[in-house]
Short mmCIF file of C-alpha atoms in Angstrom, two decimals:
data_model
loop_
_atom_site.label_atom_id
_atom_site.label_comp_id
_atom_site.label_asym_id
_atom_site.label_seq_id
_atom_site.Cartn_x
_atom_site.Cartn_y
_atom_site.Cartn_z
CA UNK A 10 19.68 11.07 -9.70
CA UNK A 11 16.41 9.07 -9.54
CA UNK A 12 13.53 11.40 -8.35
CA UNK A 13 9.98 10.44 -7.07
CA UNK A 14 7.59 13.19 -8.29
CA UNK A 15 4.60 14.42 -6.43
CA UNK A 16 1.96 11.35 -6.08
CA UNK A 17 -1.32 11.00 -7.13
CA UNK A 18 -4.14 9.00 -5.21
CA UNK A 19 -7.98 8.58 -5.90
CA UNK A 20 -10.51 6.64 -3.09
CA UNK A 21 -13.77 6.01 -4.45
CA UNK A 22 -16.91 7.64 -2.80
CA UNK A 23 -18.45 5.04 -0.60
CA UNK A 24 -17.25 5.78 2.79
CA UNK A 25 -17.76 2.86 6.11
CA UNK A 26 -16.68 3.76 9.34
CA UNK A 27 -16.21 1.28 12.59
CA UNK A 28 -20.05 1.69 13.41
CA UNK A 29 -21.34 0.18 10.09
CA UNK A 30 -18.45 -2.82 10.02
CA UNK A 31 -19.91 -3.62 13.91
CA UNK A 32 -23.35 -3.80 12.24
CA UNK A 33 -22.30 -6.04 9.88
CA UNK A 34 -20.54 -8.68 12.47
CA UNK A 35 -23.66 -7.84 14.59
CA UNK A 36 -26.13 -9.25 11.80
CA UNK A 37 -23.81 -11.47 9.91
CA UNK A 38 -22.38 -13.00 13.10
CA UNK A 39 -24.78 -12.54 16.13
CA UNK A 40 -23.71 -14.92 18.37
CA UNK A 41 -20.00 -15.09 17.37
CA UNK A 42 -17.47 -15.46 20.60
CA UNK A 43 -15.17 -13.00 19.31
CA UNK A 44 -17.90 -10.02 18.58
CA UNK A 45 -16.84 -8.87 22.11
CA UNK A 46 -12.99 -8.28 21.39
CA UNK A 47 -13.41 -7.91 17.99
CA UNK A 48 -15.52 -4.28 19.01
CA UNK A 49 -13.66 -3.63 21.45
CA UNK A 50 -10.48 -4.24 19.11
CA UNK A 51 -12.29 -2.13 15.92
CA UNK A 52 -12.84 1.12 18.41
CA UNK A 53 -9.16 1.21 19.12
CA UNK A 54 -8.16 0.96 15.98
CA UNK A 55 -7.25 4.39 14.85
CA UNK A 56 -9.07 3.83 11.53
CA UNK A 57 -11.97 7.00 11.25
CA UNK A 58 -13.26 5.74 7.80
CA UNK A 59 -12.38 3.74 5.20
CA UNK A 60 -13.86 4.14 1.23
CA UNK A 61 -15.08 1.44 -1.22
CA UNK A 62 -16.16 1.00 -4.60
CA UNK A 63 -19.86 0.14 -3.77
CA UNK A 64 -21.82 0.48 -0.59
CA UNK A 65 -21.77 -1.64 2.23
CA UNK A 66 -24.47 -3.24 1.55
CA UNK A 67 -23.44 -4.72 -1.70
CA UNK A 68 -20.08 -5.73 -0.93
CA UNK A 69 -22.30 -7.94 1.98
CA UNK A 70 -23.84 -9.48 -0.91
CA UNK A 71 -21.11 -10.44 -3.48
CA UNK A 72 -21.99 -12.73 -5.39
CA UNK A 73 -18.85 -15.93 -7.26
CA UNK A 74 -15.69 -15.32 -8.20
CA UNK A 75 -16.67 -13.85 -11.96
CA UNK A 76 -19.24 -11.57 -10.80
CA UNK A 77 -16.58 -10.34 -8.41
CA UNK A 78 -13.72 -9.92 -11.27
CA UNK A 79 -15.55 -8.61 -13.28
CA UNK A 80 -16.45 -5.46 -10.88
CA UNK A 81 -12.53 -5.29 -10.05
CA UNK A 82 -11.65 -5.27 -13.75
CA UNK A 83 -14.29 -2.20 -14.54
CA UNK A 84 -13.14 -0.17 -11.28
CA UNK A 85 -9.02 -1.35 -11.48
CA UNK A 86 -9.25 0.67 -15.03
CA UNK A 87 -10.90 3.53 -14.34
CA UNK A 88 -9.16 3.99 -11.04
CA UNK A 89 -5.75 3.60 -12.49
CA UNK A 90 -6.22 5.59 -15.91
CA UNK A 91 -7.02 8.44 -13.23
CA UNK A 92 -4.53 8.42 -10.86
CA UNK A 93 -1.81 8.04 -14.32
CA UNK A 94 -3.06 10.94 -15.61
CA UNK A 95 -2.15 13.24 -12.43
CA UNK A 96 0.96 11.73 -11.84
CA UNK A 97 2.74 11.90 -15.15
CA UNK A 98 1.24 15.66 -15.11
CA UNK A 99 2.55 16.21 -11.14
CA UNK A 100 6.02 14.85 -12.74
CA UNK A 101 5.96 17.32 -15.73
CA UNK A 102 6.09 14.78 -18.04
CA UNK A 103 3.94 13.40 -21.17
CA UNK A 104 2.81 9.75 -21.76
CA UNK A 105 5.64 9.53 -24.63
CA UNK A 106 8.44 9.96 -21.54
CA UNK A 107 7.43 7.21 -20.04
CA UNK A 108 9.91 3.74 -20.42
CA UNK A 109 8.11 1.21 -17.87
CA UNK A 110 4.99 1.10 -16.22
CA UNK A 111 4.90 -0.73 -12.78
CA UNK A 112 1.36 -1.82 -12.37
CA UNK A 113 0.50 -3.56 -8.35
CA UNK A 114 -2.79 -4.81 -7.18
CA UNK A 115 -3.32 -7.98 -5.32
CA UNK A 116 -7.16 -7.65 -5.11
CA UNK A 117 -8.19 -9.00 -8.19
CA UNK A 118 -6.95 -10.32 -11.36
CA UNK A 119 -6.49 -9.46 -15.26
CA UNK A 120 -5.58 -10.63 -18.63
CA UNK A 121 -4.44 -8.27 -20.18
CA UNK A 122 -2.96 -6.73 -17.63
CA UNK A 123 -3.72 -4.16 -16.07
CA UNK A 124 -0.08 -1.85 -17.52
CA UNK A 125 -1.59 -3.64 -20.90
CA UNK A 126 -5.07 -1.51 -20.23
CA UNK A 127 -3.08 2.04 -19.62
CA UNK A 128 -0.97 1.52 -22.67
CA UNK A 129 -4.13 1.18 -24.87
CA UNK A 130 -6.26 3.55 -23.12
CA UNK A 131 -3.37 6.64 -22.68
CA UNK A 132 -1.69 5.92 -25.56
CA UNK A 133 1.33 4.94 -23.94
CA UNK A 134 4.82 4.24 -26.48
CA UNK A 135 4.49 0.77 -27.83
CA UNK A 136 7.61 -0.43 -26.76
CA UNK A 137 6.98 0.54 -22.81
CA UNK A 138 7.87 -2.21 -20.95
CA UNK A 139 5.68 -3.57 -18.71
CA UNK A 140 5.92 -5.12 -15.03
CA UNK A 141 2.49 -6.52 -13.50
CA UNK A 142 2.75 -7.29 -9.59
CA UNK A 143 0.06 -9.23 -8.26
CA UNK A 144 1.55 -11.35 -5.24
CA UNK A 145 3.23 -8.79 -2.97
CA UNK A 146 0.26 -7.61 -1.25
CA UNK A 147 1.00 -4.53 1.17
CA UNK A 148 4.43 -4.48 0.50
CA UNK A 149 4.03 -4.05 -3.43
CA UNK A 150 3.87 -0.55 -3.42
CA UNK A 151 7.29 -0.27 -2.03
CA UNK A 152 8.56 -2.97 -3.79
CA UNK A 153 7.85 -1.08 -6.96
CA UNK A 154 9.50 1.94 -6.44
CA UNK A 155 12.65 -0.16 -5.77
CA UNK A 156 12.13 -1.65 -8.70
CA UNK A 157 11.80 1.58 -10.63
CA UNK A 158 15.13 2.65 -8.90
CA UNK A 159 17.01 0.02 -10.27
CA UNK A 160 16.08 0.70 -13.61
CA UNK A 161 16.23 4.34 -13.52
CA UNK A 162 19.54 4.77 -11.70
CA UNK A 163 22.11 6.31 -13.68
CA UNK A 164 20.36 6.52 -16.48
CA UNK A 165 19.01 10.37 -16.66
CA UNK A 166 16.59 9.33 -19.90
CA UNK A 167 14.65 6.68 -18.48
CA UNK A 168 11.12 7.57 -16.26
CA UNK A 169 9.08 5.16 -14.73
CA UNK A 170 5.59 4.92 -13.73
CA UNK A 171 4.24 3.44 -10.69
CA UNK A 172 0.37 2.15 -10.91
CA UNK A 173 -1.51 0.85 -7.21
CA UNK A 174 -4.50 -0.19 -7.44
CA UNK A 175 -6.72 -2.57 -4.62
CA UNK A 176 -10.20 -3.26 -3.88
CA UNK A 177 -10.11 -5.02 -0.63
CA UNK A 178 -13.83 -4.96 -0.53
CA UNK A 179 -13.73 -7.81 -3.05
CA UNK A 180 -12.67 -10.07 -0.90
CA UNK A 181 -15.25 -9.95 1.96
CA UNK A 182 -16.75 -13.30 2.49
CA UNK A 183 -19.66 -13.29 4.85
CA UNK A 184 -19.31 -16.30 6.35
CA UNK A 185 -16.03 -15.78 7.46
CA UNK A 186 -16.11 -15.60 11.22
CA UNK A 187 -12.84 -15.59 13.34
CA UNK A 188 -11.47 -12.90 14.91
CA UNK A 189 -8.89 -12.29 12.14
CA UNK A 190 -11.68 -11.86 9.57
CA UNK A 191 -13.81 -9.26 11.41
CA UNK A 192 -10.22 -7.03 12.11
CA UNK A 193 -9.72 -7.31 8.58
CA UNK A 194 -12.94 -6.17 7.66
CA UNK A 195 -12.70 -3.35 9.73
CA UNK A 196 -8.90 -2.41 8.85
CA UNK A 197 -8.79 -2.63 4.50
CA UNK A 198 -9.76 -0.67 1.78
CA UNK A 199 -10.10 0.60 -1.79
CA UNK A 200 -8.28 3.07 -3.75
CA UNK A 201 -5.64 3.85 -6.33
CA UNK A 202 -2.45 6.04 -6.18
CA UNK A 203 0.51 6.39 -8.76
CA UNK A 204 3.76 8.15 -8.90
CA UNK A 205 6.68 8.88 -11.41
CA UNK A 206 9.93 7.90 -10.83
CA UNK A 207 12.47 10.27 -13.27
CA UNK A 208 16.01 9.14 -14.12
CA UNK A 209 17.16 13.03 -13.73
CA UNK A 210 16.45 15.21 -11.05
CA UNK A 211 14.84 18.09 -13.14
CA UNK A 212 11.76 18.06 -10.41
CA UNK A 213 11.35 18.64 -6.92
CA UNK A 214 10.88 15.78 -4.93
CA UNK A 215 12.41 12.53 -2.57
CA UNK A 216 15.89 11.67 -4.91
CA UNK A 217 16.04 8.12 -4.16
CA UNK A 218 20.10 6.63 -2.82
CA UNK A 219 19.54 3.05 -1.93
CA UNK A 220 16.94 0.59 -1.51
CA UNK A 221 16.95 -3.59 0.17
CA UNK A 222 14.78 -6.18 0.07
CA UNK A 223 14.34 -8.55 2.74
CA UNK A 224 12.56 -11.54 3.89
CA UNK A 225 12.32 -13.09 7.12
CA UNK A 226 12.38 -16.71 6.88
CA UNK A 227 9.69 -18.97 8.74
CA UNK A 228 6.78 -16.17 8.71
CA UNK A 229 5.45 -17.48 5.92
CA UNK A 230 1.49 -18.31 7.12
CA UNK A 231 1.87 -14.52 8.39
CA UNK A 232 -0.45 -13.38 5.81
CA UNK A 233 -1.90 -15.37 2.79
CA UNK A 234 -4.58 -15.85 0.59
CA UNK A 235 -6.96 -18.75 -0.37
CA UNK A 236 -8.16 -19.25 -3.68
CA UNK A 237 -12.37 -20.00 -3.54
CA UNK A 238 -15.28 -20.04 -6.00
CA UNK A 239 -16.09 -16.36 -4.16
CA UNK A 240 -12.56 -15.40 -4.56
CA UNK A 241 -9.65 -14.46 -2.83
CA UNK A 242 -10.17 -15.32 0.68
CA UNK A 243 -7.47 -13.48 2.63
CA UNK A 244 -6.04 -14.83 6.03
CA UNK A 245 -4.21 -12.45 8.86
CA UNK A 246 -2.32 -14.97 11.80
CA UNK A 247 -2.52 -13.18 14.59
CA UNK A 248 2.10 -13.47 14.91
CA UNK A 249 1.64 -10.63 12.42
CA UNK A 250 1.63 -8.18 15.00
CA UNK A 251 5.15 -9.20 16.26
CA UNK A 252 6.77 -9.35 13.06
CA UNK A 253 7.89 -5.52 13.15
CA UNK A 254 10.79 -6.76 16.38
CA UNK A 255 11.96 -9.00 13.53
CA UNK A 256 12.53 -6.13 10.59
CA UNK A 257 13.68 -3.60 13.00
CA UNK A 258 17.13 -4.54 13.05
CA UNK A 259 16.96 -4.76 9.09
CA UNK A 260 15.55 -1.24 8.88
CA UNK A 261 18.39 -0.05 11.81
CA UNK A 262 21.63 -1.48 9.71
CA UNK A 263 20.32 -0.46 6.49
CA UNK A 264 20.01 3.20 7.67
CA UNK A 265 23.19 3.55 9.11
CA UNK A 266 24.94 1.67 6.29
CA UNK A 267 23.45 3.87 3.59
CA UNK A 268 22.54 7.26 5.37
CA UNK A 269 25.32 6.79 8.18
CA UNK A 270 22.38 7.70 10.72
CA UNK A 271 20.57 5.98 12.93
CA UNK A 272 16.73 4.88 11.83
CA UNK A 273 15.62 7.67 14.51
CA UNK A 274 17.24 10.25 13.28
CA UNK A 275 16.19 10.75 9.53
CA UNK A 276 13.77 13.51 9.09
CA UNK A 277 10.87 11.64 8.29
CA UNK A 278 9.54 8.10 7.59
CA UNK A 279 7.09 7.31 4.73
CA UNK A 280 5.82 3.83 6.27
CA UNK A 281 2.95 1.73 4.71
CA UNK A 282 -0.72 1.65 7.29
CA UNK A 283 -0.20 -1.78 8.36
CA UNK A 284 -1.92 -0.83 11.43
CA UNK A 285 -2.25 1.02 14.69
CA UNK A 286 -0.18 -1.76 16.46
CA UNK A 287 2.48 -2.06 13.34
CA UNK A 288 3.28 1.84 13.50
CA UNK A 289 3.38 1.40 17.17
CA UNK A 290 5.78 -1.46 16.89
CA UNK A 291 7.71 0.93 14.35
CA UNK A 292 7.77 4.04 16.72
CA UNK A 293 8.87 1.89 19.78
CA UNK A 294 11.65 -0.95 18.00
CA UNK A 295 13.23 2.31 16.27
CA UNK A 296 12.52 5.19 19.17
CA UNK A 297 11.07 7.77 16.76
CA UNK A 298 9.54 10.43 17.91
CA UNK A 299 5.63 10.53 16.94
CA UNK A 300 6.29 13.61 14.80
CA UNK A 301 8.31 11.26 12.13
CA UNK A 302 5.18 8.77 11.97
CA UNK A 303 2.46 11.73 11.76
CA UNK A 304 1.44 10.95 8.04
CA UNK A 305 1.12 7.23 8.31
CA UNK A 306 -1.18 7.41 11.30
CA UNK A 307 -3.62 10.22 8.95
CA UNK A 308 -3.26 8.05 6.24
CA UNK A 309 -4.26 5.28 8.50
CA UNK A 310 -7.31 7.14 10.16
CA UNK A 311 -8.49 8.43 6.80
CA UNK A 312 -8.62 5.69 4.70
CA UNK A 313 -7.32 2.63 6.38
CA UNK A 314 -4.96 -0.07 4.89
CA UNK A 315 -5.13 0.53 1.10
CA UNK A 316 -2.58 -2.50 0.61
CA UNK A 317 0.06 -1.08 -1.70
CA UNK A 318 -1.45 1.80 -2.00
CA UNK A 319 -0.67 3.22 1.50
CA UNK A 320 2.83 3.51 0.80
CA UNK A 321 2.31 6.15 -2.40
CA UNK A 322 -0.66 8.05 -0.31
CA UNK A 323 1.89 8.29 2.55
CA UNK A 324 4.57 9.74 0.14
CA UNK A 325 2.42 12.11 -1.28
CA UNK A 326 1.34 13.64 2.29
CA UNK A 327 4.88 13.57 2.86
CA UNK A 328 5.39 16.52 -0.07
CA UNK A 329 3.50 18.91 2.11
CA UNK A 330 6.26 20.03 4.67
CA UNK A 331 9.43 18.14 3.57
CA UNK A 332 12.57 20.97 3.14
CA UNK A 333 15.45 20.80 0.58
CA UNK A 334 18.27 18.10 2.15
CA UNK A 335 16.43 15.95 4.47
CA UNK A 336 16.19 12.30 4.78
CA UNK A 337 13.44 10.21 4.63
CA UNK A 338 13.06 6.30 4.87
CA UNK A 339 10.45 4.35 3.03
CA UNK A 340 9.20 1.09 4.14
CA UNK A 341 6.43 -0.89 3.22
CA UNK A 342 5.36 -4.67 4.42
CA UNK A 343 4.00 -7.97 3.38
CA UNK A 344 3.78 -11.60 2.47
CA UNK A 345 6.48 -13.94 2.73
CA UNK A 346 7.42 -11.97 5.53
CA UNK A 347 9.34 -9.29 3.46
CA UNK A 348 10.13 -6.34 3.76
CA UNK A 349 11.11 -3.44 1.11
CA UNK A 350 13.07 -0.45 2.03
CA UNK A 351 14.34 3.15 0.30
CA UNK A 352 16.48 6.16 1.83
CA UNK A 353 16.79 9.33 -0.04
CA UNK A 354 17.00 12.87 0.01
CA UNK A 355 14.30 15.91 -0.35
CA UNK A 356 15.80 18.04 -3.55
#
């Protein structure tokens, strides 16, 4: 009877929206070919604001790869000991009832990790086990709560906490330049969430049936990162944006297989921001009705793509109007191509 409690999420308090990110192409890049599309791209983008850990003008300014990990490791902590607190609380639990703590972020890196941090700093048991993912990207968020599933299914006594964490704004590099690099710039974000997955179902919230995994084969330069002296230097191909035609089907058979329904008719989809054009991709290749995509597109226009946050943030809005019985399906995105996928039921 695995249960995902009521979510917590955090955004720091620097806010950009899609004038200030053309300013910054517009200085940074004045005589780039792409400034053209890339505004014209940025205005459609359905993203309102976005928040960061420092202000614009800093993150322009970042300095080597140290100076940069060592901001990530200062806000990571204090973003994630905050969002922990809420959600073992939301989940009516103490620190002592948690087994496992999930910890994603693929913005930075650690050692200690950062589950090694919370256990210190909240006084976690010492013998909670630990899982770090740092290599998922968007789709780690959703990849942890199957995770959590499999170790919390049929076992009532066993809870599991779910950490996100990113701070895209740590991997700006001013001197990148293609068209890729100044939608990116426009479209990621910082932030935290966390949620509680509890082996019984002694809460209200989305009790968990099934989950996949998949990964399409030959999509591999989709998305990926590149390891500089500034950092992580991420890279977006532009066949991202058809990759949704090639999940769909995935998405289809594992409904119907698990929910015996058709992807259109559960009562509401928890999907991770990838984008305007990814949730349009999503609403067309399945034929949901825009009702059932409502709180990805707000999460979207709010605070853009948190990576693997988005996925938690969406779940959380998701709490607001959901009734006792109905379905939802959770699916998140990312590198490799892969997919991760949950169904469950609102009890």
């Amino acid at each position: 009877m695995t249960t995902l409690s009521k979510p917590a999420t955090y955004y720091p308090n620097y806010e950009v929206n899609a004038d200030d990110i053309m300013t910054v192409i517009e200085v940074c890049h004045p005589d780039s070919p792409y400034k053209k599309r890339a505004f014209e791209m940025i205005q459609n983008s359905q993203v309102n604001k976005r928040h960061l850990i420092m202000p614009l003008t800093d993150v322009v300014k970042q300095g080597d790869f140290g100076e940069r990990a060592k901001i990530y490791q200062d806000a990571a902590i204090e973003m994630a000991e905050t969002v922990a607190r809420e959600a073992i609380h939301n989940a009516g639990l103490g620190v002592d009832d948690i087994d496992m703590i999930i910890a994603t972020s693929c913005t930075g890196f650690m050692m200690p990790s950062l589950t090694a941090h919370l256990i210190n700093r909240l006084s976690f048991r010492p013998d909670t086990k630990q899982i770090p993912i740092a290599q998922l990207g968007c789709v780690a968020g959703a990849s942890a709560i199957g995770r959590a599933f499999e170790f919390c299914e049929h076992r009532p006594d066993r809870n599991v906490l779910i950490v996100c964490v990113e701070t895209s704004s740590l991997c700006f590099h001013k001197e990148a330049s293609r068209l890729q690099d100044f939608i990116s710039n426009s479209l990621f974000a910082d932030g935290a969430a966390a949620v509680v997955m509890r082996g019984d179902n002694q809460t209200w919230g989305l009790r968990l049936t099934h989950n996949q995994s998949v990964t399409i084969e030959d999509t591999m330069p989709y998305i990926e990162y590149q390891l500089t002296d500034k950092g992580f230097k991420f890279s977006l191909d532009k066949d991202v944006m058809h990759s949704i035609p090639h999940v769909a089907p995935y998405l289809q058979s594992f409904c119907q297989d698990k929910l015996q329904l058709n992807a259109n008719n559960v009562d509401s989809t928890i999907f991770h921001t990838g984008g305007r054009r990814i949730l349009d991709e999503l609403e067309r290749c399945l034929e949901l009705a825009p009702e059932k995509v409502k709180h990805s597109r707000a999460c979207l226009a709010e605070t853009g793509n948190t990576s693997s946050v988005a996925v938690i943030d969406v779940l959380r809005r998701t709490f607001t109007n959901a009734q006792p019985g109905e379905t939802s399906l959770l699916a998140a995105f990312g590198p490799g191509f892969t997919s991760e996928m949950s169904v469950g039921v609102w009890q």
